[in-house]
XYZ file of N, CA and C in Angstrom:
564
model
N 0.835 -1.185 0.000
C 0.000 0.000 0.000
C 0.878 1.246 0.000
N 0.612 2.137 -1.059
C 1.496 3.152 -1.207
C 3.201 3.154 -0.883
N 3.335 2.281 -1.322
C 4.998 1.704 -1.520
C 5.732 2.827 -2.376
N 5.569 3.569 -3.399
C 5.885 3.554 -4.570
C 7.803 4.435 -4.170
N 8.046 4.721 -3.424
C 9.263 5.288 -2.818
C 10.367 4.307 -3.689
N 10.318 2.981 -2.812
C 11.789 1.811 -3.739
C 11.170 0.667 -4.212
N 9.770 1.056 -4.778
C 9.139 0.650 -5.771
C 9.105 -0.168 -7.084
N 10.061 0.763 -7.698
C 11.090 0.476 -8.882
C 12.243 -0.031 -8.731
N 12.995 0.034 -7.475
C 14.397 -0.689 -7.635
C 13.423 -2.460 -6.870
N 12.517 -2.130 -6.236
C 12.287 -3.455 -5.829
C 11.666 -4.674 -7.410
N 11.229 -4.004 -7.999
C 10.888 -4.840 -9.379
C 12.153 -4.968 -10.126
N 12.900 -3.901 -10.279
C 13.894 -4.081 -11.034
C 14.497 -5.274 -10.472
N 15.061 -5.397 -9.293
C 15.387 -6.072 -8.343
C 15.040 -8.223 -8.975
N 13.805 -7.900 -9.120
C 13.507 -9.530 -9.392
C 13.887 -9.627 -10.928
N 13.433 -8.376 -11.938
C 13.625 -8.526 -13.240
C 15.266 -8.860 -13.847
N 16.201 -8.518 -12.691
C 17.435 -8.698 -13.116
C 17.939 -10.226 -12.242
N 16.803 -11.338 -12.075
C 17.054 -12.476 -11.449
C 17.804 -13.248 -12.431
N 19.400 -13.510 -12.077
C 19.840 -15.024 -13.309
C 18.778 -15.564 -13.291
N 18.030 -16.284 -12.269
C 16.919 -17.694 -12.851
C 15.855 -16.379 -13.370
N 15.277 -16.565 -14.782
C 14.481 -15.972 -15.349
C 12.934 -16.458 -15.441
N 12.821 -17.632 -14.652
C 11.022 -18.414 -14.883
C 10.880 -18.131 -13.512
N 10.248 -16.647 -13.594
C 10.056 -16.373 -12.326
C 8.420 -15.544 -13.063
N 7.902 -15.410 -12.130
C 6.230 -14.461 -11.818
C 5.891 -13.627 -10.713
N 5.785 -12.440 -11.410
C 5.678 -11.174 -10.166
C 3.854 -11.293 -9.773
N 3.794 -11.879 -8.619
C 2.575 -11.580 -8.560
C 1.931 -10.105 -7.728
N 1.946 -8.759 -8.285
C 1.870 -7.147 -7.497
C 0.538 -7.354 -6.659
N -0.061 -6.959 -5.647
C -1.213 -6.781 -5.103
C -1.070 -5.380 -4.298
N -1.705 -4.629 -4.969
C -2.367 -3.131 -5.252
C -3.276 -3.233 -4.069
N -2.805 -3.232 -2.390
C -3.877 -2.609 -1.841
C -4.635 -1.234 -1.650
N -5.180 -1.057 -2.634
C -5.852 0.480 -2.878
C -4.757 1.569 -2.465
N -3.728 1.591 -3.692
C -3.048 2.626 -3.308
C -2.889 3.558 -3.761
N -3.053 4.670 -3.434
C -3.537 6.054 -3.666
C -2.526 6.582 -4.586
N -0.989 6.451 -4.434
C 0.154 6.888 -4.673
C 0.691 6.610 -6.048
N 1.563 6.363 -6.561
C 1.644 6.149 -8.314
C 2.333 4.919 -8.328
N 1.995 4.294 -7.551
C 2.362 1.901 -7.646
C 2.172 1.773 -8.781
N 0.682 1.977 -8.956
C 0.137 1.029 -10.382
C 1.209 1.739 -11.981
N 1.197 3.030 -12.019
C 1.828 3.401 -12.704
C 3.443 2.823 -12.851
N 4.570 2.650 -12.217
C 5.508 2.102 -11.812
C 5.472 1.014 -12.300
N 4.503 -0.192 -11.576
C 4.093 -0.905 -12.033
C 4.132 -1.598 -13.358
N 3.119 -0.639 -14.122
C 2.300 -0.948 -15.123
C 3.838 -0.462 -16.441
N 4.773 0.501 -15.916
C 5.740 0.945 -16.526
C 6.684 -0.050 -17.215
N 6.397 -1.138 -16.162
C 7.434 -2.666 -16.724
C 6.829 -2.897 -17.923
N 7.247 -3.337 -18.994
C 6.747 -4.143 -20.180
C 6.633 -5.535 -19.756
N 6.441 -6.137 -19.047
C 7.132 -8.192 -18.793
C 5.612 -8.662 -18.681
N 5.678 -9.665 -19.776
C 4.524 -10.503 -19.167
C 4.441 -11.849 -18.206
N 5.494 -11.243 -17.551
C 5.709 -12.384 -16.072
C 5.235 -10.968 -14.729
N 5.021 -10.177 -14.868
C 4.714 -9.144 -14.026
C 2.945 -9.404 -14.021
N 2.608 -9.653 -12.822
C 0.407 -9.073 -12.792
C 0.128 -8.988 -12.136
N -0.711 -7.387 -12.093
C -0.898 -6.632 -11.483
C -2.440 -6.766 -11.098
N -2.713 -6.855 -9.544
C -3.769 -6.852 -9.336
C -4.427 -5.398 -8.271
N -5.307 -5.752 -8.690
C -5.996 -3.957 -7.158
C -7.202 -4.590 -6.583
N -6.962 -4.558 -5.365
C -7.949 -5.146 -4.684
C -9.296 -4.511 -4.229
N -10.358 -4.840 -4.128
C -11.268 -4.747 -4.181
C -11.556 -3.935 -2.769
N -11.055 -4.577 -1.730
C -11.416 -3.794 -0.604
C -9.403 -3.559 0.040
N -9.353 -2.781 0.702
C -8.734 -2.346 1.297
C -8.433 -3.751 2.800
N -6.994 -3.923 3.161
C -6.744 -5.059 4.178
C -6.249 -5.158 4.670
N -5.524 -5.614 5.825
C -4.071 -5.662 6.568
C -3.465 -6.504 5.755
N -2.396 -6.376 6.587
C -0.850 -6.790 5.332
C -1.266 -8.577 5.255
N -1.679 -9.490 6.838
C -2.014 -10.620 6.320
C -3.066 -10.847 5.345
N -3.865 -10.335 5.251
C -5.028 -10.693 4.243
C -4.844 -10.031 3.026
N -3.820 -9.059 2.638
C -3.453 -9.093 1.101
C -2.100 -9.675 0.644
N -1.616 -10.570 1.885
C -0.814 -11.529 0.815
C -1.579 -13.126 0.545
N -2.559 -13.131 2.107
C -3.409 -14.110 1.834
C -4.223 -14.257 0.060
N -4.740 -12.771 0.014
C -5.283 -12.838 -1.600
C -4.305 -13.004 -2.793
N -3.413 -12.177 -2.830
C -2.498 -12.570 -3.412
C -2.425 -13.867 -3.958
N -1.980 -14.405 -2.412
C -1.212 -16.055 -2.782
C -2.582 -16.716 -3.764
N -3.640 -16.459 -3.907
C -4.633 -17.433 -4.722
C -4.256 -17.282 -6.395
N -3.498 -16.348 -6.562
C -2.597 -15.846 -8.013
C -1.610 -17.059 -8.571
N -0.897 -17.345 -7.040
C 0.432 -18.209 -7.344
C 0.148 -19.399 -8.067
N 0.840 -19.875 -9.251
C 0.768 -20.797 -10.008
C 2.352 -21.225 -9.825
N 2.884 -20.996 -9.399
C 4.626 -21.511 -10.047
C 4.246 -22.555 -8.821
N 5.960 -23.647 -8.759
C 6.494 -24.139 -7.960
C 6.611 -23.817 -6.212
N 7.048 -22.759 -6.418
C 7.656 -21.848 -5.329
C 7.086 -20.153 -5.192
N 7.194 -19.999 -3.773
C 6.663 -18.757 -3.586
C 7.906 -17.937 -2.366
N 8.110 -16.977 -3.222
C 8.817 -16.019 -2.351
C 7.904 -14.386 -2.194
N 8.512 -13.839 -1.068
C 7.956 -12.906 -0.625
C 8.985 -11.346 -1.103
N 8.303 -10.078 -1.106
C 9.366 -9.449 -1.702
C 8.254 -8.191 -1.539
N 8.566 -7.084 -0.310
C 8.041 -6.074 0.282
C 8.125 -4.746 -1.030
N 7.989 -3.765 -0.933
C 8.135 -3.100 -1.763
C 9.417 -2.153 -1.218
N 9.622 -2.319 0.213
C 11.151 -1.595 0.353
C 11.935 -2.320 0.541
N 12.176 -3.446 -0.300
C 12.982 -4.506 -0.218
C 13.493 -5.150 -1.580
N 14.848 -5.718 -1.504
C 15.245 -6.039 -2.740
C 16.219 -7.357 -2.493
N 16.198 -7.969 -3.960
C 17.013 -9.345 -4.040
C 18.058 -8.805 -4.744
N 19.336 -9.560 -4.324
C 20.275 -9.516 -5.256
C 20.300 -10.869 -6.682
N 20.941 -10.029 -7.476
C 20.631 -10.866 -8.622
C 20.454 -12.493 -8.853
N 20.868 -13.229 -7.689
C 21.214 -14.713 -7.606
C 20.450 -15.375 -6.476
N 19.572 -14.867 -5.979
C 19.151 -14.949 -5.162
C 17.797 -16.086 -5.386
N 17.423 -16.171 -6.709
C 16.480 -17.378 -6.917
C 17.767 -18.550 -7.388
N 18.157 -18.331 -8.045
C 19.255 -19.388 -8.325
C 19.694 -19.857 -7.966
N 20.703 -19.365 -6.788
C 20.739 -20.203 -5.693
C 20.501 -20.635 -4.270
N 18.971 -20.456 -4.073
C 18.183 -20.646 -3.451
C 17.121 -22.197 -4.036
N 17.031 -22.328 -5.203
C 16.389 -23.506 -5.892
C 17.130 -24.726 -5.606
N 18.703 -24.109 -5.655
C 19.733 -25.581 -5.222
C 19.165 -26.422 -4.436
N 18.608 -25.854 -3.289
C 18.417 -26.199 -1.812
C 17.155 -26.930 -1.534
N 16.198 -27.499 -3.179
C 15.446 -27.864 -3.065
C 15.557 -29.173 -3.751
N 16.779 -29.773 -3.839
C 16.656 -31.192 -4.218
C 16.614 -32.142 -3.249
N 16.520 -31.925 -2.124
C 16.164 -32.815 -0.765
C 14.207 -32.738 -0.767
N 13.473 -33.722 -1.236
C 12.615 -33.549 -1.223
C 11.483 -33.008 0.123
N 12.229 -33.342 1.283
C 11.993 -32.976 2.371
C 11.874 -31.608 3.057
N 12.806 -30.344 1.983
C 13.084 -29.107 2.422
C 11.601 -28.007 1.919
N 11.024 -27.392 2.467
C 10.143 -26.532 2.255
C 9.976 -25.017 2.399
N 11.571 -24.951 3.370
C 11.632 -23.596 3.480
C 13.049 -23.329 3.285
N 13.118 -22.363 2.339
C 14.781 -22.297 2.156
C 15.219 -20.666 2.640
N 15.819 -20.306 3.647
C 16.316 -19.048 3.912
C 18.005 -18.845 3.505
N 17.611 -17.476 2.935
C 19.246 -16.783 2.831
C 19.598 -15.758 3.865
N 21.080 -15.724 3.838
C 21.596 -14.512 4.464
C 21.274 -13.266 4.328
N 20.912 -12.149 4.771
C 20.025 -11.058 4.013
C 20.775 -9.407 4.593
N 20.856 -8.166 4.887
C 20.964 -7.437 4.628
C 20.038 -6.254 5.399
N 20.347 -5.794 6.719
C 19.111 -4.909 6.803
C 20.042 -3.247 6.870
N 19.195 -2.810 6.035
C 19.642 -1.457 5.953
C 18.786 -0.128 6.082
N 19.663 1.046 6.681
C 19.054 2.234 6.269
C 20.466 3.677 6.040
N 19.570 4.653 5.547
C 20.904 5.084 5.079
C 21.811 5.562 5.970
N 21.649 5.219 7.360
C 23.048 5.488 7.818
C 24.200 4.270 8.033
N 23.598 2.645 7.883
C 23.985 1.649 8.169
C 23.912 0.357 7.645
N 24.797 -0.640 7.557
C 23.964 -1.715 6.994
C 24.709 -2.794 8.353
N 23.790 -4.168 8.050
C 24.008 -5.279 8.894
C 23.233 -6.551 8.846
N 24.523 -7.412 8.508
C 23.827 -8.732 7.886
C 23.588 -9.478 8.742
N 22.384 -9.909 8.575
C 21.663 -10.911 9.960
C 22.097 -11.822 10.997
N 22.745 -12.207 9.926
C 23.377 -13.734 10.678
C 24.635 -14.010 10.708
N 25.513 -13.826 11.457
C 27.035 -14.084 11.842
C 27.382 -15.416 12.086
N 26.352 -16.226 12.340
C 26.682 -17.894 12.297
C 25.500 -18.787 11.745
N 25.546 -19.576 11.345
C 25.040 -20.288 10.959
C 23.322 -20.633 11.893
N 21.962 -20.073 11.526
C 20.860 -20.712 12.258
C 20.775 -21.840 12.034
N 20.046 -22.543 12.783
C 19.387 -23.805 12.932
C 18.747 -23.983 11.810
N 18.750 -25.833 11.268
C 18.490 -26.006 10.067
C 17.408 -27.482 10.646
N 16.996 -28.284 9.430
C 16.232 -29.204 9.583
C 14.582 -29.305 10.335
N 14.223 -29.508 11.110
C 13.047 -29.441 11.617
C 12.431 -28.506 12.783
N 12.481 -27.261 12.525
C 13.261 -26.235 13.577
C 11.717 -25.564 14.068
N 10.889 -26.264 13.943
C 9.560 -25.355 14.772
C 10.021 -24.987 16.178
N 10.776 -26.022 17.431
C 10.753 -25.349 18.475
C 11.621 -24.557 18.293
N 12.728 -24.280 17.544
C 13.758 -22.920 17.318
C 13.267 -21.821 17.319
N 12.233 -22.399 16.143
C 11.634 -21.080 15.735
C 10.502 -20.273 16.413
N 9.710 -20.947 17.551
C 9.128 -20.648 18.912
C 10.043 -20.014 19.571
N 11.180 -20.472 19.894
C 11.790 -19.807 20.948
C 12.262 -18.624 20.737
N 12.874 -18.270 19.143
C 13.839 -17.412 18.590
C 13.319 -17.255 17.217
N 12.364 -16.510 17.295
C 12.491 -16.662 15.493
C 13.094 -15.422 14.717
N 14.231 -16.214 14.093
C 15.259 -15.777 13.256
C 14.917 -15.413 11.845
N 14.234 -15.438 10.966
C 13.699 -15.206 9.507
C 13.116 -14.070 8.882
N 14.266 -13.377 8.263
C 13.441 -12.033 7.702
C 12.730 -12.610 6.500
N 11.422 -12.018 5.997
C 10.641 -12.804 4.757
C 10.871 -12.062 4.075
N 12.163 -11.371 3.433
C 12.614 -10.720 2.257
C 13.235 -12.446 1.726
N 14.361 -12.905 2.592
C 15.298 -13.866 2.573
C 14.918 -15.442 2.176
N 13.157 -15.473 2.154
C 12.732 -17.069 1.916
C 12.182 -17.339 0.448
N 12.508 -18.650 0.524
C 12.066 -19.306 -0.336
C 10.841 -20.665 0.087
N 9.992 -20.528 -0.350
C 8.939 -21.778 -0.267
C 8.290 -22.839 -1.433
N 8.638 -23.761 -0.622
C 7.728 -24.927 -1.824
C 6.330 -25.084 -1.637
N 5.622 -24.810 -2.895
C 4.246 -24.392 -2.993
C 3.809 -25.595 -2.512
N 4.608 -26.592 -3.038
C 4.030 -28.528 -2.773
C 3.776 -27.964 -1.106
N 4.539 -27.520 -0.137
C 3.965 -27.413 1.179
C 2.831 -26.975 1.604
N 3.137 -25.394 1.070
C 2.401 -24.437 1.167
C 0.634 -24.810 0.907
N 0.924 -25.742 -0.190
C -0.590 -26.025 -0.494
C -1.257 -27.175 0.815
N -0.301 -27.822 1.209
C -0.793 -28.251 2.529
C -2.203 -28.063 3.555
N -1.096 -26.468 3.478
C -2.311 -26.028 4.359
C -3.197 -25.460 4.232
N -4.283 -24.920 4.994
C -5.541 -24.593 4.957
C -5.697 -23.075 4.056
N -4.737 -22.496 5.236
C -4.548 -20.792 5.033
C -3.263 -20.630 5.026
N -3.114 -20.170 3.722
C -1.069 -19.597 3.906
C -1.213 -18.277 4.540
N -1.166 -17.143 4.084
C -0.930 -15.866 5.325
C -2.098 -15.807 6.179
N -2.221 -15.884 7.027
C -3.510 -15.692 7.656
C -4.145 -14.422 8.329
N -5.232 -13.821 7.829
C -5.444 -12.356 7.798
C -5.973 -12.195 9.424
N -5.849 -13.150 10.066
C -6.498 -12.844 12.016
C -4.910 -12.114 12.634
N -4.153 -12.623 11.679
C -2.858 -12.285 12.344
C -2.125 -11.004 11.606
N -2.134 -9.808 10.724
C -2.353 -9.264 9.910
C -0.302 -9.494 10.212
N 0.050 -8.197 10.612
C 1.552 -8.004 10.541
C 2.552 -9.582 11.387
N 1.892 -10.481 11.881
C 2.532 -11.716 11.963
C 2.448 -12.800 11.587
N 1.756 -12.818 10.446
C 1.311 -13.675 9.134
C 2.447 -14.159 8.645
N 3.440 -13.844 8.279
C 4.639 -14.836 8.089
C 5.069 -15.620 8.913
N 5.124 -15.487 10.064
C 5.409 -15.783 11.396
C 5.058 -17.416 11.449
N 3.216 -17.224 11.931
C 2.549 -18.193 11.671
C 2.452 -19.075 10.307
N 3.151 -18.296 9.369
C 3.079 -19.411 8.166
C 4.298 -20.156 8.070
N 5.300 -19.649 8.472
C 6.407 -20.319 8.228
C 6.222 -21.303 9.734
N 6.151 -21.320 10.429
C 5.811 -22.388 12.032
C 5.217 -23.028 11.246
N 4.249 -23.251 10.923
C 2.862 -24.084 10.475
C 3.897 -25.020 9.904
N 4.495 -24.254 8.435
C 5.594 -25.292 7.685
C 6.416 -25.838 7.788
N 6.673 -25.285 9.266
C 8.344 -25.691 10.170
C 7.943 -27.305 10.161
N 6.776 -27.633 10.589
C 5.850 -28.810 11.173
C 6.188 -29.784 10.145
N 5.627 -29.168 9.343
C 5.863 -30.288 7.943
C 6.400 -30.449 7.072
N 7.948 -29.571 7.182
C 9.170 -29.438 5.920
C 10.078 -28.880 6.640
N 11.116 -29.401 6.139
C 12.780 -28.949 6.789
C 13.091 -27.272 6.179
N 14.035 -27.311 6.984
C 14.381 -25.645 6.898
C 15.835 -25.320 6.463
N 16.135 -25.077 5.559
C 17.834 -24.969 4.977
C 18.357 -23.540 4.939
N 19.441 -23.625 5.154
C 19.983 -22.304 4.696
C 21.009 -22.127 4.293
N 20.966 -21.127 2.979
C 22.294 -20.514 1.779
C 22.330 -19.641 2.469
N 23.909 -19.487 3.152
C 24.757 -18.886 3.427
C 24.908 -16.996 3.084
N 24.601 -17.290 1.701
C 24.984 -16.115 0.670
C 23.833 -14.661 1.628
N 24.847 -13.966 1.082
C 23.644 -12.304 1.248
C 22.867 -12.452 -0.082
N 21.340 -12.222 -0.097
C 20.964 -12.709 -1.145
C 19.924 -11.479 -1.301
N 19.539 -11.009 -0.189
C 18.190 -10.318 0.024
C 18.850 -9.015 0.683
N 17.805 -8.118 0.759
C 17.807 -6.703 1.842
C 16.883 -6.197 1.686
């Protein structure tokens, strides 16, 4: 909702992905500001753009969203947030263990007086729901998900929980898919 500030470097951002079979799915919560324009500025027909009907918290317009997703995999990608170029590429590696459902990278948090990368050692990997109860470590610029999970469940973001909707979605999946992690700075 009214993102449109790093707007453009955040699309640019996926459009300059080495892995190229990728799908922007945009969800336009009624935003007043010039998104759609920005937006609509890309030529790609892997970019679609939707505007939602009613106005929502942040869980219930990625909840709508996600009914868009057709690929394999679903990653998340804020509008003041950006991937570095390799960041689907090698993040897909990490999905030949049929068992893995959530793949996190090293990521990047910045503002303009500072930067600082998340993780100085290695998090917990494999079946990590109580980790992730106790400590949860996962910025959702940095993930990768297998839709095969995701479709699992009932509700992927869940709109009761609006701003901790990732939270609860990634736990849910902790349950029923391993948790890996590429090393690399991939995200910010």
């Amino acid at each position: 909702f009214n993102g449109e500030k790093y707007l453009y470097e955040a699309i640019k951002s996926i459009i300059n992905q080495t892995h190229d079979n990728w799908e922007l799915i945009f969800w336009d919560n009624q935003s007043s500001d010039r998104s759609a324009k920005i937006v609509n500025s890309f030529r790609d027909e892997r970019i679609k753009y939707y505007y939602s009907d009613i106005f929502t918290d942040l869980g219930g317009a990625r909840q709508s969203a996600c009914r868009y997703v057709k690929g394999d995999y679903l990653a998340i990608l804020d509008v003041d947030d950006f991937w570095y170029p390799e960041k689907l590429e090698n993040q897909l590696k990490y999905f030949s263990d049929s068992s893995v459902g959530i793949c996190i990278s090293n990521t990047v948090f910045f503002n303009s007086k500072k930067k600082k990368i998340l993780y100085s050692k290695n998090p917990p990997i494999g079946y990590v729901t109580h980790n992730l109860i106790e400590n949860y470590y996962i910025s959702l610029e940095s993930i990768l998900l297998k839709m095969e999970y995701v479709k699992k469940l009932n509700i992927f973001f869940d709109s009761r929980f609006s701003h901790i909707a990732d939270f609860d979605l990634i736990i849910r999946l902790s349950i029923i898919s391993k948790l890996v992690y590429c090393p690399q700075v991939l995200s910010g």
